[in-house]
Amino acid sequence: MSHTNIRSLAKELNLSISTVSKALKDSYEISYETKERVLKAANELNYKPNAFASGLRRKKSNTIAVVIPEVADSFFSLAIKGIEEISQTKGYHVLIYLTYESWKKEQAILEDLKNGRVDGILMSVSSETSCSKHIKSVLDEDIPVILFDRIVEGMEVAKIITDDFESGYKATNHLIENGCTKIAFLSVSTLLDINNKRLAGYKKALTDKKKPVEERFIIQCGNDFKTNYEILKEAMLHSDKPDGIIGSVENLITPLYLVIKDLCILSPSEVKLISFSNLQTAEILNPTLTTITQPAFEIGKAAATILFNALEKRNYNWKKENIVIPSELCTRESSIISK
Amino acid sequence: MSHTNIRSLAKELNLSISTVSKALKDSYEISYETKERVLKAANELNYKPNAFASGLRRKKSNTIAVVIPEVADSFFSLAIKGIEEISQTKGYHVLIYLTYESWKKEQAILEDLKNGRVDGILMSVSSETSCSKHIKSVLDEDIPVILFDRIVEGMEVAKIITDDFESGYKATNHLIENGCTKIAFLSVSTLLDINNKRLAGYKKALTDKKKPVEERFIIQCGNDFKTNYEILKEAMLHSDKPDGIIGSVENLITPLYLVIKDLCILSPSEVKLISFSNLQTAEILNPTLTTITQPAFEIGKAAATILFNALEKRNYNWKKENIVIPSELCTRESSIISK
DNA sequence: CTGAAAGCGCTAACAA
DNA sequence: TTGTTAGCGCTTTCAG
C-alpha cells in the first residue's frame, strides 16, 4: 500500500493540507467537527507524519545523542536506562554512540552530530580526552552538550557528577579505620577527571591521618583484563604488599579477585578491598565486596532532564548547571575486620 | 554564525547548487578542479549536509532502531555493542528503545517507528509478547525487522538466536553426569520462546536418561529480585530440595546465591548450579559459576549485518535468514563433583 | 474557520 | 561539465 501522507489524507477528506495539519495539531483555528473527521480518517488510513519532513521544517529532530566510551558496563548501561526513561516520557528519541575510549572517534562522532540529526548531546568523555575543543565546536552550533560522570574541567557546560573526591576520601578512610596501613589505589587513565579526583581524595585522607602517600601504592592499571591481572599479580607478590586496595573502576574487580585467589591471599584478613562498582553481584562475591556505588540511574535521569529543559525552556542558563549526586558506601565483608 | 547550507556554499563558490551537491558526492560528472574547490570551501565554511533534508529527499534515514526489554543486562549491552560496532563501520546511526518487558510499550514503539525515522529494526521481544501482529504491521511498511535472541515463532522474518534447546539439554546433561538426580529448572516467562526451548531441552535430557520430569522441579520465577529470592528460598527449604539447579536467565544468579548462602547450603556438594549468563564475575563467585554463555556480541553483529544487507542488497531474501550461533558451556566449580 | 503558497535543505532528472 | 527545476512531506504565515 502506498504510504499515506498529509496530501493524500487531505484529498481524501476534501480539505486543504494546511487544515489537516492544523487539525492534527489540535489547533484552536479548526472546528471541532473537522478535527474529528481528520483524526478519524488519519487513524483509518494509518497516517504517520513523516519525522524527517517535520523535523526539517521545524528545525527540530526530537532526538538526542548519548556518546559514551562503553556500553557493556553496569554504570553506563544504568545511565542509559535513566536517560531512555526520561526521553520516552518527553517524546524524544535516543541515539547511542560508542567511542571505545578513543579520542579520535569521539571527535568524529561529535563532528558528525553537527548535521542537524540531534537537538542535544549527553556525553561521558573517553579516557583519552584531555582537550575540549571538539565540545566547544558543537556548542558553537547551538547544540547543548551535557557532560555526565566523565567530564572535562575548564569549560562552561552542564555537568552531572558524583562526589568523586569525597568518595575517594571516604573509601580510604574506611580502610584506615579498619586497620589498613598500606593502602593501594588502583588508578586508571590519568587523563580522566574522575580518576584524579578519586586519587586526590585518597591522598587527602592519608594526609589528614598523617600517613605518607607512597608512589608505589598508586598502581597504574591498563585497559585490558590480562594486563591488569599481571599488574595486580606483581603488586601482590611484593614482599611488602598492600593490606588494603581501592579499585577506582569496576572492571578491575575480576582481575583483582582472581589474583587474590590465585595467590591464595586471604581477604579481608590479609588484604581489605573496596571498589567503585555498580555490580549487583558485589554481594555474592567471596568475600562480599564493599563498594562505592554511583547513582548511575539517577545521573542518567538528571542529565536528560537538564538537557530537555535546555531544549525547551527559553532563558534557561543550563550551562551553569553543576549537579553532584553523592555515591554510596556499601560496607560488606571485604573491608571489615574479620573476627 | 549562520549555519552554512548548500545554497550559501554554492553562492560563495559561484556555482549552482546541483554542481556543489554532485561535487560533494564525488560524481563523475564534475571536473576535478571544481571538486577540489568545493571540497575546500565546504571544509573552510564547515559545511555539514543536513541529515533530515537529505533523508527526506532520498527517503532514507541511515538510522536503525534497537528495541529491547532492558539494557542493564550483560547480554543486551553486549549485543548493543556488536550492533553499534557494525553500524559505525556502515555509517548508520543507532536508536535505542526499551520496552521494560511491556507488550503495550513494545507496540507503541513499533507504531511510532513507522514514520520514516528508521530504515530497519533489530528487536528482542518483551516477555509479555505472544502475538506478532505489531511486527507484521511494520513489515507491511517495508521496514525490515530482524529478531534476535528473544524471537516469536510463526512468522517469516530473519532470526538470530542461540541453540537454546541444545543449551538446555547440555546444561541438564552436565548436571546429570555430575551426579544430580533432582534437577530444578528456574523458569521465567512462559511466553518467551527462549525460556520454553531451554525448558524443552531440560525435559528431553531427563527423558533421554530415563529420569522423570517432575513439575515441582520446574520453578516459576517472577520479575523482581525480592520475589525471586522468596521463591528460591521456599524451594530450597523443602525437605526434598533439588540437588541441581539450572538458572534460565542471568538475573536469577544473585538471588540464588544469596539463598544458598543464607540457608547455609553448600554448593556444589549439596546443590550443583549452572546458569545462562554473560557475567564476567561468574569466575569470581564462590563457588565459581558454571555458565551457558551466549555469544551476545556475535549475535548483535550478525543481526546488524543481516539488516544492512537487507537494506542495501537488492533481491536479497533476508526474511529467510535463520542463524543459530551456539552457546558455550563454561564448566566451573559450582557444578562439578567436589573432592 | 479554511485554504493558498512559500520554503525547510537537499537530490536527481533533465536541459543546456 | 555545469545549471535549472521540480519536488521529498511537512509547517506556517498570510489571505480569504
XYZ file of C-alpha atoms (C1' of nucleotides) in Angstrom:
710
model
C 0.000 0.000 0.000
C 1.222 3.448 -0.837
C 2.009 5.176 2.392
C -0.499 7.887 3.156
C 0.950 11.319 3.563
C -0.709 14.532 4.501
C -1.562 15.279 0.896
C -3.437 12.071 0.231
C -5.145 12.422 3.567
C -6.284 15.943 2.696
C -7.514 14.819 -0.683
C -9.465 12.002 0.862
C -11.177 14.453 3.173
C -11.677 17.197 0.636
C -9.764 19.557 2.832
C -6.644 21.567 2.301
C -3.305 20.318 3.516
C -2.941 23.118 5.992
C -6.311 22.468 7.541
C -5.410 18.854 8.047
C -2.059 19.776 9.518
C -3.655 22.157 11.965
C -6.394 19.728 12.857
C -3.818 17.079 13.684
C -2.052 19.556 15.940
C -5.362 20.301 17.633
C -5.130 23.957 16.623
C -7.707 26.381 18.016
C -8.334 27.584 14.478
C -10.084 24.399 13.473
C -13.666 23.458 14.222
C -14.431 20.546 16.417
C -16.207 18.620 13.668
C -13.332 18.981 11.266
C -10.848 17.807 13.842
C -12.968 14.739 14.489
C -13.188 13.932 10.812
C -9.468 14.394 10.306
C -8.496 12.318 13.309
C -10.812 9.532 12.269
C -9.506 9.426 8.732
C -5.895 9.679 9.876
C -6.480 6.717 12.073
C -8.220 4.678 9.429
C -5.641 5.374 6.788
C -2.908 4.769 9.321
C -1.364 8.143 8.692
C 2.015 8.839 10.338
C 3.506 12.297 9.848
C 6.948 11.867 8.362
C 9.517 12.591 11.037
C 12.153 13.924 8.697
C 9.824 16.276 6.846
C 8.510 17.717 10.042
C 11.994 17.831 11.536
C 13.337 19.608 8.514
C 10.607 22.183 8.563
C 10.659 22.829 12.288
C 14.433 22.512 12.567
C 13.934 20.107 15.400
C 14.828 16.441 15.439
C 13.308 15.405 18.750
C 16.359 13.245 19.064
C 19.308 13.311 21.427
C 22.637 11.564 21.263
C 24.337 9.663 24.055
C 28.080 9.494 23.484
C 29.898 7.146 25.829
C 33.082 5.081 25.871
C 31.439 1.739 26.539
C 28.043 0.149 26.980
C 28.878 -3.258 28.420
C 29.398 -1.734 31.836
C 26.945 -1.556 34.661
C 27.420 2.158 35.228
C 26.844 3.187 31.642
C 24.047 0.775 30.957
C 22.196 2.015 34.030
C 22.817 5.605 32.977
C 21.375 4.836 29.552
C 18.350 3.377 31.205
C 17.802 6.595 33.146
C 18.251 8.641 30.007
C 15.916 6.468 27.980
C 13.228 6.553 30.610
C 13.105 10.348 30.690
C 13.346 10.550 26.923
C 10.399 8.250 26.446
C 8.175 10.375 28.653
C 9.325 13.508 26.838
C 8.790 12.017 23.406
C 12.441 12.145 22.444
C 14.472 9.535 20.618
C 17.865 8.347 21.820
C 20.847 7.696 19.584
C 23.769 5.745 21.046
C 27.373 6.244 20.010
C 30.342 4.398 21.462
C 33.792 5.927 21.459
C 35.593 2.793 22.650
C 37.789 5.136 24.721
C 39.147 6.703 21.558
C 39.586 10.428 21.370
C 39.660 10.356 17.584
C 36.363 8.509 17.437
C 34.821 10.860 19.933
C 35.824 13.806 17.796
C 34.491 12.207 14.632
C 31.177 11.409 16.289
C 30.681 14.947 17.574
C 31.668 16.347 14.213
C 29.048 14.198 12.542
C 26.420 15.271 15.047
C 26.521 18.836 13.779
C 24.354 17.969 10.821
C 21.003 18.554 12.471
C 20.399 14.960 13.390
C 20.140 15.711 17.087
C 18.906 18.552 19.243
C 21.334 17.899 22.053
C 24.054 15.616 23.355
C 24.729 13.745 26.577
C 28.304 12.653 26.907
C 30.851 10.946 29.078
C 34.297 11.500 27.631
C 36.801 8.866 26.621
C 39.857 8.150 28.727
C 41.993 9.753 26.030
C 40.121 13.026 26.046
C 42.043 15.887 27.549
C 41.111 18.770 25.309
C 37.622 20.106 24.852
C 37.659 21.975 21.588
C 35.514 19.361 19.902
C 32.857 20.010 22.511
C 33.150 23.765 22.092
C 32.705 23.434 18.387
C 29.430 21.583 18.922
C 28.268 24.244 21.363
C 29.075 26.849 18.725
C 26.385 25.274 16.586
C 23.927 25.860 19.403
C 23.662 22.193 20.246
C 23.589 21.794 24.022
C 26.049 19.301 25.473
C 25.617 17.907 28.954
C 28.551 16.037 30.443
C 27.936 13.300 32.943
C 30.307 11.334 35.150
C 33.390 11.616 32.994
C 33.600 15.346 32.489
C 36.358 17.650 31.311
C 37.303 20.537 33.519
C 37.613 24.129 32.452
C 34.640 24.673 30.241
C 31.218 26.035 30.799
C 28.707 23.258 30.182
C 26.282 21.475 32.439
C 27.903 18.682 34.394
C 26.350 15.862 36.364
C 28.800 14.008 38.515
C 29.169 12.151 41.757
C 31.285 13.308 44.644
C 34.402 11.579 43.399
C 36.827 13.346 45.698
C 34.697 12.640 48.740
C 34.187 9.045 47.662
C 37.906 8.530 47.284
C 38.333 10.097 50.673
C 35.609 8.015 52.261
C 36.912 4.786 50.763
C 40.411 5.443 52.026
C 39.220 6.475 55.432
C 37.104 3.389 55.645
C 40.147 1.205 55.066
C 42.238 3.188 57.540
C 39.558 2.804 60.152
C 39.555 -0.889 59.528
C 43.208 -1.111 60.319
C 44.911 -0.834 56.932
C 48.284 0.853 56.918
C 49.433 0.146 53.380
C 46.587 1.161 51.126
C 46.961 0.867 47.396
C 44.952 2.903 44.911
C 44.338 1.255 41.554
C 44.498 4.099 39.096
C 43.276 4.109 35.509
C 43.770 6.827 32.894
C 45.358 9.876 34.486
C 43.590 11.995 31.900
C 40.279 11.114 33.477
C 38.937 13.687 35.826
C 37.110 11.067 37.880
C 40.306 9.077 38.336
C 42.223 12.108 39.503
C 39.557 13.288 41.888
C 39.239 9.859 43.449
C 43.009 9.718 43.726
C 43.112 13.184 45.265
C 40.556 12.075 47.854
C 42.727 9.082 48.611
C 45.780 11.248 49.120
C 43.939 13.749 51.253
C 42.552 11.053 53.512
C 46.035 9.660 54.062
C 47.490 13.085 54.724
C 44.729 14.013 57.137
C 45.581 10.923 59.132
C 49.292 11.797 58.982
C 50.037 8.834 56.797
C 52.554 9.102 53.984
C 51.415 8.943 50.375
C 53.684 6.394 48.755
C 54.005 6.376 44.985
C 54.459 2.619 44.878
C 50.974 2.220 46.264
C 49.453 4.176 43.424
C 49.199 1.352 40.948
C 48.716 2.329 37.346
C 46.432 -0.164 35.601
C 45.855 -0.710 31.914
C 42.938 -1.216 29.608
C 42.605 -4.922 29.179
C 41.945 -7.772 31.506
C 45.212 -9.643 31.023
C 47.407 -6.614 31.549
C 45.568 -5.738 34.714
C 45.829 -9.257 36.000
C 49.603 -9.183 35.548
C 49.979 -5.741 37.082
C 47.940 -6.696 40.104
C 49.707 -10.005 40.479
C 53.060 -8.318 40.545
C 51.823 -5.855 43.138
C 50.527 -8.624 45.351
C 53.668 -10.714 45.037
C 55.718 -7.902 46.511
C 57.198 -8.695 49.905
C 55.749 -5.503 51.291
C 52.380 -5.821 49.621
C 49.354 -3.640 50.349
C 46.942 -4.590 53.105
C 44.161 -2.513 51.595
C 43.154 -1.885 47.990
C 40.888 0.691 46.424
C 39.655 -0.153 42.960
C 38.836 3.045 41.131
C 36.736 1.373 38.473
C 34.541 -1.659 38.231
C 36.418 -3.633 35.622
C 39.366 -4.127 37.952
C 37.295 -6.283 40.255
C 37.508 -9.547 38.344
C 41.281 -9.484 37.809
C 41.765 -8.389 41.407
C 39.711 -11.226 42.856
C 41.429 -13.692 40.581
C 44.876 -12.585 41.648
C 43.914 -12.843 45.291
C 42.542 -16.293 44.747
C 45.425 -17.500 42.607
C 47.996 -16.282 45.115
C 45.991 -17.763 47.980
C 45.826 -14.418 49.716
C 43.100 -14.126 52.286
C 40.705 -11.262 52.141
C 39.843 -9.441 54.292
C 42.349 -10.718 56.869
C 45.410 -10.170 54.686
C 44.085 -7.521 52.373
C 40.930 -5.436 52.559
C 39.134 -4.435 49.414
C 36.826 -1.715 48.287
C 35.904 -0.774 44.765
C 33.848 1.657 42.795
C 31.171 -0.518 41.247
C 27.537 -0.837 40.266
C 27.658 -4.605 40.009
C 24.749 -6.389 41.568
C 26.999 -9.367 42.104
C 29.119 -7.469 44.650
C 27.001 -9.006 47.355
C 27.614 -12.577 46.294
C 31.352 -12.431 45.756
C 33.622 -14.097 48.248
C 34.205 -12.080 50.281
C 31.222 -9.900 49.506
C 32.665 -6.704 48.138
C 32.476 -3.329 49.812
C 31.615 -0.844 47.102
C 31.299 2.792 46.342
C 28.125 2.659 44.321
C 27.427 5.518 41.991
C 23.852 6.631 41.404
C 24.100 5.741 37.728
C 20.385 5.658 37.019
C 19.842 8.997 38.755
C 22.769 10.558 36.938
C 21.263 9.494 33.629
C 17.891 10.877 34.576
C 19.332 14.152 35.847
C 21.436 14.660 32.738
C 18.487 14.005 30.456
C 16.212 16.250 32.463
C 18.627 19.161 32.221
C 19.054 18.615 28.517
C 15.323 18.659 27.871
C 14.952 21.793 29.924
C 17.760 23.356 27.957
C 15.944 22.463 24.764
C 12.519 23.564 25.816
C 12.841 26.425 28.253
C 13.765 29.843 26.965
C 16.205 31.853 29.068
C 17.368 28.840 30.999
C 21.036 29.112 31.744
C 21.675 25.423 31.501
C 25.417 25.824 31.106
C 25.628 26.840 34.733
C 24.162 23.554 35.953
C 26.596 21.621 38.037
C 24.948 18.792 39.848
C 26.662 16.470 42.259
C 24.795 13.343 43.287
C 26.554 11.548 46.123
C 27.759 7.985 45.847
C 27.017 5.460 48.495
C 29.480 3.431 50.501
C 28.100 -0.092 50.861
C 30.090 -1.831 53.534
C 30.441 -5.572 53.081
C 32.796 -8.317 54.147
C 35.804 -7.485 52.001
C 36.776 -4.442 54.012
C 35.886 -5.151 57.588
C 37.887 -6.641 60.378
C 37.260 -10.341 60.360
C 36.687 -11.943 63.674
C 27.386 32.180 12.784
C 24.603 31.338 10.419
C 24.948 27.718 9.567
C 26.159 27.228 6.018
C 23.878 25.213 3.809
C 24.341 24.062 0.292
C 22.857 27.264 -1.063
C 25.234 29.615 0.720
C 28.095 27.341 -0.165
C 27.114 27.431 -3.839
C 26.775 31.186 -3.772
C 30.179 31.545 -2.188
C 31.678 29.468 -4.977
C 29.651 30.981 -7.796
C 28.396 27.569 -8.689
C 24.947 26.099 -8.884
C 23.533 24.128 -6.029
C 23.410 20.945 -8.030
C 27.019 21.214 -9.081
C 28.019 21.563 -5.470
C 25.834 18.649 -4.480
C 27.354 16.441 -7.125
C 30.883 17.562 -6.339
C 30.382 16.640 -2.719
C 29.193 13.207 -3.776
C 32.294 12.871 -5.940
C 30.150 12.469 -9.035
C 31.842 11.559 -12.291
C 30.057 14.453 -13.942
C 32.130 17.065 -12.178
C 35.623 18.185 -13.101
C 38.488 17.544 -10.801
C 39.207 21.244 -10.253
C 35.640 22.004 -9.302
C 35.553 19.145 -6.867
C 38.711 20.431 -5.243
C 37.310 23.938 -4.921
C 34.031 22.699 -3.500
C 35.644 20.394 -1.001
C 37.995 23.105 0.143
C 35.230 25.639 0.608
C 32.975 23.111 2.298
C 35.717 22.380 4.733
C 36.512 26.008 5.422
C 32.924 27.005 5.902
C 32.375 23.901 7.983
C 29.538 22.752 5.794
C 27.528 19.747 7.017
C 24.777 18.456 4.761
C 21.558 18.463 6.763
C 20.688 14.891 7.617
C 16.951 15.425 7.650
C 16.811 17.235 4.329
C 18.844 14.575 2.643
C 16.913 11.856 4.410
C 13.618 13.340 3.340
C 14.707 13.629 -0.233
C 16.289 10.203 -0.510
C 13.690 8.524 1.660
C 16.481 7.026 3.694
C 17.303 7.768 7.288
C 20.568 5.862 7.634
C 19.276 5.005 11.054
C 18.220 1.757 12.653
C 16.296 1.092 15.829
C 17.190 -1.425 18.517
C 14.119 -2.401 20.504
C 14.887 -4.417 23.621
C 13.325 -5.116 27.004
C 16.265 -3.985 29.100
C 19.724 -2.507 28.770
C 21.186 -3.014 32.228
C 21.919 -6.626 31.425
C 25.153 -8.100 30.218
C 23.564 -9.947 27.306
C 21.768 -6.949 25.877
C 24.532 -4.476 26.498
C 26.978 -6.750 24.713
C 24.528 -7.207 21.850
C 24.190 -3.438 21.548
C 27.931 -3.188 21.400
C 28.023 -5.616 18.485
C 25.256 -3.729 16.729
C 26.894 -0.365 17.293
C 30.225 -1.561 16.036
C 28.834 -2.752 12.719
C 26.649 0.321 12.397
C 29.593 2.633 12.852
C 31.524 0.990 10.060
C 28.475 1.113 7.822
C 27.728 4.749 8.607
C 24.421 4.026 10.269
C 23.012 5.580 13.398
C 21.521 3.527 16.227
C 18.394 4.448 18.135
C 17.704 2.600 21.387
C 14.234 1.877 22.707
C 13.455 -0.011 25.903
C 10.204 -1.869 26.328
C 10.716 -2.681 30.014
C 9.143 -6.057 29.256
C 5.871 -4.373 28.374
C 3.921 -5.539 25.391
C 1.984 -2.283 25.241
C 5.166 -0.248 25.144
C 6.642 -2.500 22.513
C 3.605 -1.968 20.341
C 3.675 1.789 20.819
C 7.365 1.951 19.933
C 6.950 -0.044 16.738
C 3.925 2.015 15.806
C 5.952 5.175 16.211
C 8.772 3.757 14.131
C 6.611 3.701 11.033
C 7.111 7.386 10.464
C 10.253 7.158 8.378
C 12.642 7.724 11.236
C 14.395 4.417 10.715
C 15.282 2.182 7.799
C 15.119 -1.016 9.798
C 14.635 -2.541 13.209
C 16.503 -5.014 15.385
C 14.400 -6.399 18.148
C 14.261 -8.791 21.060
C 10.688 -9.105 22.225
C 9.335 -8.445 25.677
C 8.356 -11.261 27.991
C 4.724 -10.304 27.509
C 4.830 -10.571 23.745
C 2.967 -13.529 22.363
C 1.398 -12.113 19.256
C 3.256 -10.717 16.310
C 0.803 -8.505 14.503
C 2.664 -5.363 15.544
C 5.729 -6.741 13.818
C 3.773 -7.666 10.717
C 2.355 -4.191 10.521
C 5.881 -2.755 10.487
C 6.910 -5.199 7.786
C 3.903 -4.051 5.776
C 5.501 -0.636 5.617
C 8.561 -2.254 4.062
C 10.683 -1.735 7.123
C 12.813 -4.836 7.709
C 12.682 -6.314 11.189
C 15.352 -8.705 12.416
C 14.621 -10.588 15.610
C 17.478 -11.651 17.834
C 17.592 -13.915 20.875
C 14.042 -13.390 22.029
C 12.102 -14.190 18.900
C 8.494 -15.003 18.228
C 7.716 -18.168 16.373
C 5.461 -18.493 13.391
C 6.373 -15.562 11.233
C 8.710 -15.054 8.378
C 11.434 -12.660 9.462
C 15.148 -13.053 9.919
C 16.041 -14.543 13.275
C 19.377 -14.736 15.050
C 19.359 -16.995 18.041
C 21.467 -19.351 20.060
C 20.874 -23.053 20.340
C 18.549 -22.716 23.303
C 17.159 -26.216 23.158
C 20.612 -27.744 22.909
C 21.906 -25.498 25.666
C 19.098 -26.520 27.974
C 19.838 -30.108 27.067
C 23.568 -29.729 27.602
C 23.118 -27.964 30.919
C 20.826 -30.688 32.209
C 23.035 -33.455 30.964
C 26.013 -31.819 32.567
C 24.277 -31.882 35.943
C 23.128 -35.460 35.468
C 26.656 -36.514 34.631
C 27.831 -34.825 37.771
C 25.537 -36.908 39.871
C 22.427 -34.793 40.246
C 19.162 -36.676 40.499
C 16.789 -33.858 41.440
C 17.404 -31.087 38.956
C 15.356 -27.930 39.130
C 14.800 -25.622 36.196
C 14.248 -21.972 37.062
C 11.726 -20.799 34.525
C 10.841 -17.233 33.652
C 8.027 -16.031 31.390
C 6.381 -18.964 29.677
C 5.574 -16.676 26.788
C 9.250 -16.418 25.979
C 10.424 -18.700 23.250
C 13.907 -18.907 24.736
C 12.505 -19.983 28.072
C 10.419 -22.696 26.511
C 13.175 -24.029 24.329
C 15.585 -24.191 27.228
C 12.927 -25.922 29.255
C 12.222 -28.352 26.443
C 15.912 -29.184 26.295
C 15.859 -29.809 30.019
C 12.903 -32.162 29.724
C 14.367 -34.016 26.795
C 17.661 -34.564 28.590
C 15.840 -36.019 31.568
C 13.682 -38.236 29.403
C 16.655 -39.458 27.391
C 18.233 -40.565 30.620
C 15.016 -42.217 31.719
C 14.517 -39.732 34.511
C 11.071 -38.410 35.343
C 10.189 -34.797 34.645
C 8.676 -33.548 37.875
C 6.540 -30.439 37.790
C 7.653 -29.363 41.242
C 11.191 -29.015 39.914
C 10.111 -26.552 37.274
C 10.180 -23.444 39.390
C 8.341 -20.464 38.061
C 10.218 -17.272 38.934
C 8.995 -13.706 38.855
C 10.278 -10.374 37.637
C 11.824 -8.729 40.640
C 14.649 -9.572 42.902
C 12.695 -9.896 46.126
C 10.055 -12.177 44.672
C 12.692 -14.436 43.215
C 14.583 -14.563 46.474
C 11.446 -15.736 48.270
C 10.534 -18.263 45.620
C 14.010 -19.744 45.626
C 14.181 -19.756 49.381
C 10.982 -21.696 49.636
C 12.235 -24.177 47.071
C 15.453 -24.705 48.952
C 13.758 -25.064 52.314
C 11.801 -28.029 51.035
C 12.682 -31.287 52.700
C 13.200 -32.876 49.327
C 15.078 -29.983 47.790
C 16.868 -30.071 44.448
C 20.480 -31.164 44.237
C 20.998 -29.369 40.948
C 19.674 -26.065 39.620
C 19.556 -24.602 36.146
C 19.096 -20.842 36.007
C 17.482 -19.927 32.726
C 18.428 -16.263 32.912
C 21.222 -14.236 34.395
C 19.273 -12.144 36.845
C 18.407 -15.192 38.926
C 22.022 -15.671 39.910
C 22.214 -13.107 42.694
C 19.048 -14.206 44.492
C 20.051 -17.825 44.059
C 23.500 -17.371 45.552
C 22.033 -15.342 48.394
C 19.507 -18.017 49.245
C 22.178 -20.666 49.239
C 24.350 -18.574 51.473
C 21.561 -17.530 53.817
C 20.368 -21.102 54.243
C 23.948 -22.312 54.710
C 23.582 -24.764 51.890
C 26.846 -25.960 50.434
C 27.440 -25.745 46.752
C 28.461 -27.802 44.919
C 28.369 -30.641 47.445
C 24.708 -30.170 48.383
C 23.473 -28.475 45.267
C 25.116 -28.001 41.889
C 24.490 -24.869 39.885
C 24.566 -23.794 36.284
C 23.105 -20.694 34.773
C 22.697 -18.909 31.500
C 24.848 -15.809 31.920
C 27.246 -13.402 30.297
C 28.568 -12.059 33.579
C 32.288 -11.670 33.753
C 32.059 -12.128 37.503
C 30.951 -15.753 37.115
C 34.560 -16.761 37.552
C 34.994 -15.000 40.872
C 31.828 -16.103 42.575
C 32.014 -18.643 45.342
C 31.779 -21.246 44.052
C 32.775 -20.043 40.603
C 29.704 -20.442 38.485
C 29.313 -22.832 35.609
C 27.596 -20.933 32.836
C 25.983 -21.272 29.482
C 27.433 -18.208 27.868
C 25.623 -16.810 24.899
C 27.576 -15.201 22.076
C 25.906 -11.862 22.717
C 28.382 -9.715 20.868
C 28.333 -12.003 17.843
C 24.552 -12.132 17.854
C 24.464 -8.338 17.781
C 26.941 -8.217 14.941
C 25.152 -10.895 12.947
C 21.769 -9.243 13.354
C 23.130 -5.871 12.277
C 24.946 -7.378 9.327
C 21.819 -9.052 8.030
C 19.833 -5.878 8.458
C 22.326 -3.808 6.494
C 22.379 -6.393 3.752
C 18.598 -6.324 3.693
C 18.739 -2.569 3.318
C 21.436 -2.423 0.705
C 21.263 -5.520 -1.413
C 18.531 -5.854 -3.959
C 16.935 -9.275 -4.314
C 18.241 -10.471 -1.010
C 15.721 -12.678 0.650
C 16.596 -11.590 4.144
C 13.377 -12.903 5.644
C 14.645 -16.425 5.136
C 17.703 -15.873 7.298
C 17.709 -18.049 10.338
C 21.019 -18.064 12.077
C 21.877 -20.116 15.113
C 25.088 -19.259 16.928
C 25.917 -21.859 19.548
C 26.310 -21.013 23.203
C 29.242 -22.196 25.191
C 29.206 -24.313 28.327
C 31.857 -22.953 30.684
C 32.415 -25.535 33.370
C 33.423 -24.114 36.727
C 33.296 -25.176 40.365
C 29.578 -24.807 41.017
C 28.619 -27.867 39.027
C 31.375 -30.362 39.436
C 31.866 -33.119 41.920
C 33.821 -31.731 44.795
C 36.571 -33.852 46.126
C -12.826 28.644 10.382
C -10.396 27.193 5.937
C -7.068 27.485 2.097
C -3.062 29.062 -0.910
C 1.520 29.294 -1.102
C 6.231 29.644 0.388
C 10.049 27.181 1.803
C 12.986 23.975 5.380
C 17.843 21.902 2.676
C 18.685 18.589 -0.180
C 18.769 15.283 -4.554
C 18.201 13.986 -9.219
C 16.107 14.152 -13.657
C 16.620 16.821 -17.420
C 18.363 20.698 -20.144
C 21.984 23.303 -21.868
C 30.883 19.632 -17.451
C 27.510 22.760 -15.336
C 22.823 24.656 -14.361
C 17.652 24.702 -13.959
C 13.935 22.905 -11.840
C 10.790 20.051 -9.518
C 9.841 18.051 -5.672
C 10.586 14.895 -0.750
C 6.305 15.888 3.230
C 5.576 18.947 6.331
C 4.651 23.646 8.964
C 3.335 28.220 8.976
C 2.434 32.740 7.553
C -0.965 35.246 5.385
C -5.144 35.879 2.886
C -9.883 34.940 2.431
